[in-house]
Tab-separated table of C-alpha atoms in Angstrom:
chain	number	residue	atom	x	y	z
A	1	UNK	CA	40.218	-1.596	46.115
A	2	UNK	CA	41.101	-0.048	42.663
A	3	UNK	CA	38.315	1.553	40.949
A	4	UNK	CA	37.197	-0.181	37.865
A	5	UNK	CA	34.216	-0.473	35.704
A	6	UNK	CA	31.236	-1.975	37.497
A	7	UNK	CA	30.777	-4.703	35.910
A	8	UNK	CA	28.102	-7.098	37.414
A	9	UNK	CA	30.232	-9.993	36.627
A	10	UNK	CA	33.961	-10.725	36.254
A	11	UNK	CA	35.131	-9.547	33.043
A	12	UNK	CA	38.369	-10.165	30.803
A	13	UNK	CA	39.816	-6.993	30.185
A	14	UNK	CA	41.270	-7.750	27.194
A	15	UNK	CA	38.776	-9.464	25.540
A	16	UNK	CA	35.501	-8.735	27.048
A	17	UNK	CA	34.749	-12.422	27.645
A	18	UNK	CA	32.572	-12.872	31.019
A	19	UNK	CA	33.834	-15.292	33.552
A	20	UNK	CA	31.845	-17.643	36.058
A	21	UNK	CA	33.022	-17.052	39.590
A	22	UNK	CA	32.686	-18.661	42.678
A	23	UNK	CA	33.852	-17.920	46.148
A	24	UNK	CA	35.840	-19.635	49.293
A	25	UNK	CA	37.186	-19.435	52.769
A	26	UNK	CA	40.751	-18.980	52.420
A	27	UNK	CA	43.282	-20.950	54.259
A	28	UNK	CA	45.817	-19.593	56.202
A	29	UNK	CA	47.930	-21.262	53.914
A	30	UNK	CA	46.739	-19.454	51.239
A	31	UNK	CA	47.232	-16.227	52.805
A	32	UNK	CA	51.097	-16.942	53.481
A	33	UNK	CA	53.340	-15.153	51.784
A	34	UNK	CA	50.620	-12.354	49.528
A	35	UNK	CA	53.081	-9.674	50.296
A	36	UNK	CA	55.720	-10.836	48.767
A	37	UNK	CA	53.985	-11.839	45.874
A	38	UNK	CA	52.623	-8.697	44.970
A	39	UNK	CA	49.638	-8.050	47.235
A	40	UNK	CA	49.783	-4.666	49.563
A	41	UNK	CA	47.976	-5.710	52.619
A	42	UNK	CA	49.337	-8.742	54.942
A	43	UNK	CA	46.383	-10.856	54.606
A	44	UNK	CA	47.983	-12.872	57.921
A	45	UNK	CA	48.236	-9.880	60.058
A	46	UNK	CA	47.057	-10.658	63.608
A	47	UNK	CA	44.280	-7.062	62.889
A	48	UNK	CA	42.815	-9.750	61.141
A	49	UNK	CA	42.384	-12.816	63.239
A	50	UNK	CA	38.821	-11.881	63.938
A	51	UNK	CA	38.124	-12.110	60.474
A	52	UNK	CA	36.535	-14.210	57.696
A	53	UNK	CA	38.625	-14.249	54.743
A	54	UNK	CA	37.285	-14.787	51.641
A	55	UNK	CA	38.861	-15.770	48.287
A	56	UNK	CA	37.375	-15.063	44.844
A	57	UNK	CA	37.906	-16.980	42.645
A	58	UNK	CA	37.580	-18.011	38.541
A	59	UNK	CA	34.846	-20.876	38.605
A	60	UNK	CA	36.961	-24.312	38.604
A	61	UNK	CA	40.282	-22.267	39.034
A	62	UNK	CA	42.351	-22.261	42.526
A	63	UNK	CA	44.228	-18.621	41.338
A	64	UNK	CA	43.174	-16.003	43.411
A	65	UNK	CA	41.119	-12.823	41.817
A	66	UNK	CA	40.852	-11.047	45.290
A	67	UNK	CA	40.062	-11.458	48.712
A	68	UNK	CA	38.132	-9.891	51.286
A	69	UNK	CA	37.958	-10.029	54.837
A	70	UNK	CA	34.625	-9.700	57.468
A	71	UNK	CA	33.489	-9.688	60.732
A	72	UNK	CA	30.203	-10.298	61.462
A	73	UNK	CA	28.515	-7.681	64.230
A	74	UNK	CA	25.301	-9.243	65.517
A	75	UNK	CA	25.506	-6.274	68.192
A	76	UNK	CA	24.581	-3.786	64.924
A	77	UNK	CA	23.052	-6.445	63.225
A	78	UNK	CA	25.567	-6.157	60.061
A	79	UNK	CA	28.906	-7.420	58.921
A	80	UNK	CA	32.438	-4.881	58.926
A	81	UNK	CA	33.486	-5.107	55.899
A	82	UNK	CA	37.629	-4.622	57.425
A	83	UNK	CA	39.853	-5.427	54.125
A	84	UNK	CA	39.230	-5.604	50.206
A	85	UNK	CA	42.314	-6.146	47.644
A	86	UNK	CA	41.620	-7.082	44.082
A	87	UNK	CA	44.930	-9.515	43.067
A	88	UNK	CA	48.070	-7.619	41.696
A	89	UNK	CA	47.286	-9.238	38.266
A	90	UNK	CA	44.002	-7.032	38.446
A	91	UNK	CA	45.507	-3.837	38.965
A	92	UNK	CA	46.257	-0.856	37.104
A	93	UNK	CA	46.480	-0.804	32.957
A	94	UNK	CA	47.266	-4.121	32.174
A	95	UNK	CA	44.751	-5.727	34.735
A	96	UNK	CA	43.794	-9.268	33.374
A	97	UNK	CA	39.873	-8.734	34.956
A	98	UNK	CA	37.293	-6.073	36.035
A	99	UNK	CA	34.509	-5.946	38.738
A	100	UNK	CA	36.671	-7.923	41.082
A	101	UNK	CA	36.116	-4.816	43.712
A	102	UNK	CA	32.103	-5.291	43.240
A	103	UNK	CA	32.262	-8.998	43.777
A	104	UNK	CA	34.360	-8.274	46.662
A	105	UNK	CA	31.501	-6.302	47.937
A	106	UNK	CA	28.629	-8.601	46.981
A	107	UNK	CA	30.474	-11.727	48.450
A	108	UNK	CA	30.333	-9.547	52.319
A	109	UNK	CA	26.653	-8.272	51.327
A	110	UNK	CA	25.772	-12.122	50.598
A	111	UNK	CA	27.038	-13.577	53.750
A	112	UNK	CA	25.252	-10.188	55.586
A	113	UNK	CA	21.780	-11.677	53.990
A	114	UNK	CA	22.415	-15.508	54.438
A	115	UNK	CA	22.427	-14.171	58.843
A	116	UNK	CA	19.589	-12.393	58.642
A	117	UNK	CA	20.857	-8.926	58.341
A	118	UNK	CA	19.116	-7.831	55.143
A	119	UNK	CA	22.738	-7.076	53.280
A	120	UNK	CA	23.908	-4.708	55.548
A	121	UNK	CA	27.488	-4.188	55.830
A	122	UNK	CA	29.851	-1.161	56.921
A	123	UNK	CA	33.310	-0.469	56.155
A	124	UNK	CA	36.220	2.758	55.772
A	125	UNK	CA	37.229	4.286	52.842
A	126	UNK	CA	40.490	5.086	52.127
A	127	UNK	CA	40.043	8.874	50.658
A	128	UNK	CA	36.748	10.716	49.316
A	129	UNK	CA	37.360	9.568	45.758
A	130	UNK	CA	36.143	6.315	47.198
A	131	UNK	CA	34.066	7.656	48.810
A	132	UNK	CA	32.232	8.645	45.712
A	133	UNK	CA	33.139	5.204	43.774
A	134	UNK	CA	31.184	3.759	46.619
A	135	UNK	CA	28.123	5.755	46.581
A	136	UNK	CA	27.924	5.967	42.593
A	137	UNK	CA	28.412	2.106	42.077
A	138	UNK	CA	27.403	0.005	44.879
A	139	UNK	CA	24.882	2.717	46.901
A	140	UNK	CA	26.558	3.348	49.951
A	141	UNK	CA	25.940	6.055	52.051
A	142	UNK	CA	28.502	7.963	53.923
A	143	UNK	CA	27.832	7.991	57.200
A	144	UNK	CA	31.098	9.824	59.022
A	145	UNK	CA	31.654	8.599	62.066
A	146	UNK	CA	33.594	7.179	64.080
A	147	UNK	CA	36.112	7.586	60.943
A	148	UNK	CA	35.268	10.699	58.677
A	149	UNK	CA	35.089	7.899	55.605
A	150	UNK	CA	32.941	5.447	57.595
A	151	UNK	CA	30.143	3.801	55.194
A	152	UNK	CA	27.312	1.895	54.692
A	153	UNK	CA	25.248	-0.368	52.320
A	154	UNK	CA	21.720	-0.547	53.352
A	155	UNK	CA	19.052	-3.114	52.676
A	156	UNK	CA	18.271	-1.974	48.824
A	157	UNK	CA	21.836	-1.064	47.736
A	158	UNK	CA	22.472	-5.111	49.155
A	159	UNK	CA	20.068	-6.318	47.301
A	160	UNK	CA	21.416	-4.341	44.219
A	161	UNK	CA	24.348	-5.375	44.564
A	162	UNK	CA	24.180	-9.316	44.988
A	163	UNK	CA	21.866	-9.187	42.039
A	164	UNK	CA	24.273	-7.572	40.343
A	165	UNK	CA	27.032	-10.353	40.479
A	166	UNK	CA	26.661	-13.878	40.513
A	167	UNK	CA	27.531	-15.581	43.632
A	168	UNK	CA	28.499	-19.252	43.728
């Protein structure tokens, strides 16, 4: 994920406007051929068969804004957050919207609540400037182990955070 702005909605980053979202299982379909339209992760990598993919998406729009990919753990009671990508089109200077990474988040702390696991979800950072992102903007916690970027969102930062965005 790219750090943005938090934004606790989807934002045009041109002109400010604030736009409905709403959220999906993606098809494998769907995931076909990311790469080689832009996206840096294989989103139909066999790491990833375990996982619930998610698309977001603009509300009443099939174009992709970012996806993100979980596993639920009922052994930890939480859901591994494995994969985030905001879309190439929302990406560096000329991104077309913000807060794509939060709703990315919220979308994994959402399905977290709807089993019963209060929000909790865990996940790896890339580096410790993410690290930091995380903590500052969504609440997680660094926890360190097994992988010395390994974090957490907890029961408040969840509930933070999916009140944050709104979730279709």
């Amino acid at each position: 994920i790219e750090i943005d702005k938090f934004t606790p909605c989807l934002r045009d980053a041109k002109t400010g406007e604030i736009i409905e979202t709403a959220h999906s299982l993606a098809t494998a379909e769907e995931l076909k051929g990311l790469k080689k339209r832009g996206w840096k992760f294989n989103w139909s990598a066999p790491s990833l068969r375990s996982s619930k993919i998610y698309k977001l998406l603009k509300k009443g729009d099939t174009e992709i804004q970012g996806l993100v990919a979980i596993e639920e753990d009922g052994r930890n009671s939480a859901f591994h957050l494995s994969l985030a990508e905001s879309a190439p089109h929302n990406l560096g200077t000329g991104k077309q919207y913000e807060g794509v990474g939060g709703h990315l988040f919220a979308i994994a702390v959402q399905k977290s609540i709807d089993a019963g696991y209060g929000g909790f979800i865990y996940f790896e950072a890339k580096n410790m400037e993410l690290v930091k992102h995380y903590e500052e903007k969504f609440g997680a916690a660094l926890v360190g182990m097994p992988h010395q970027y390994s974090m957490v969102i907890a029961e408040e930062a969840a509930a933070r955070l999916v009140k944050a965005y709104t979730l279709n």
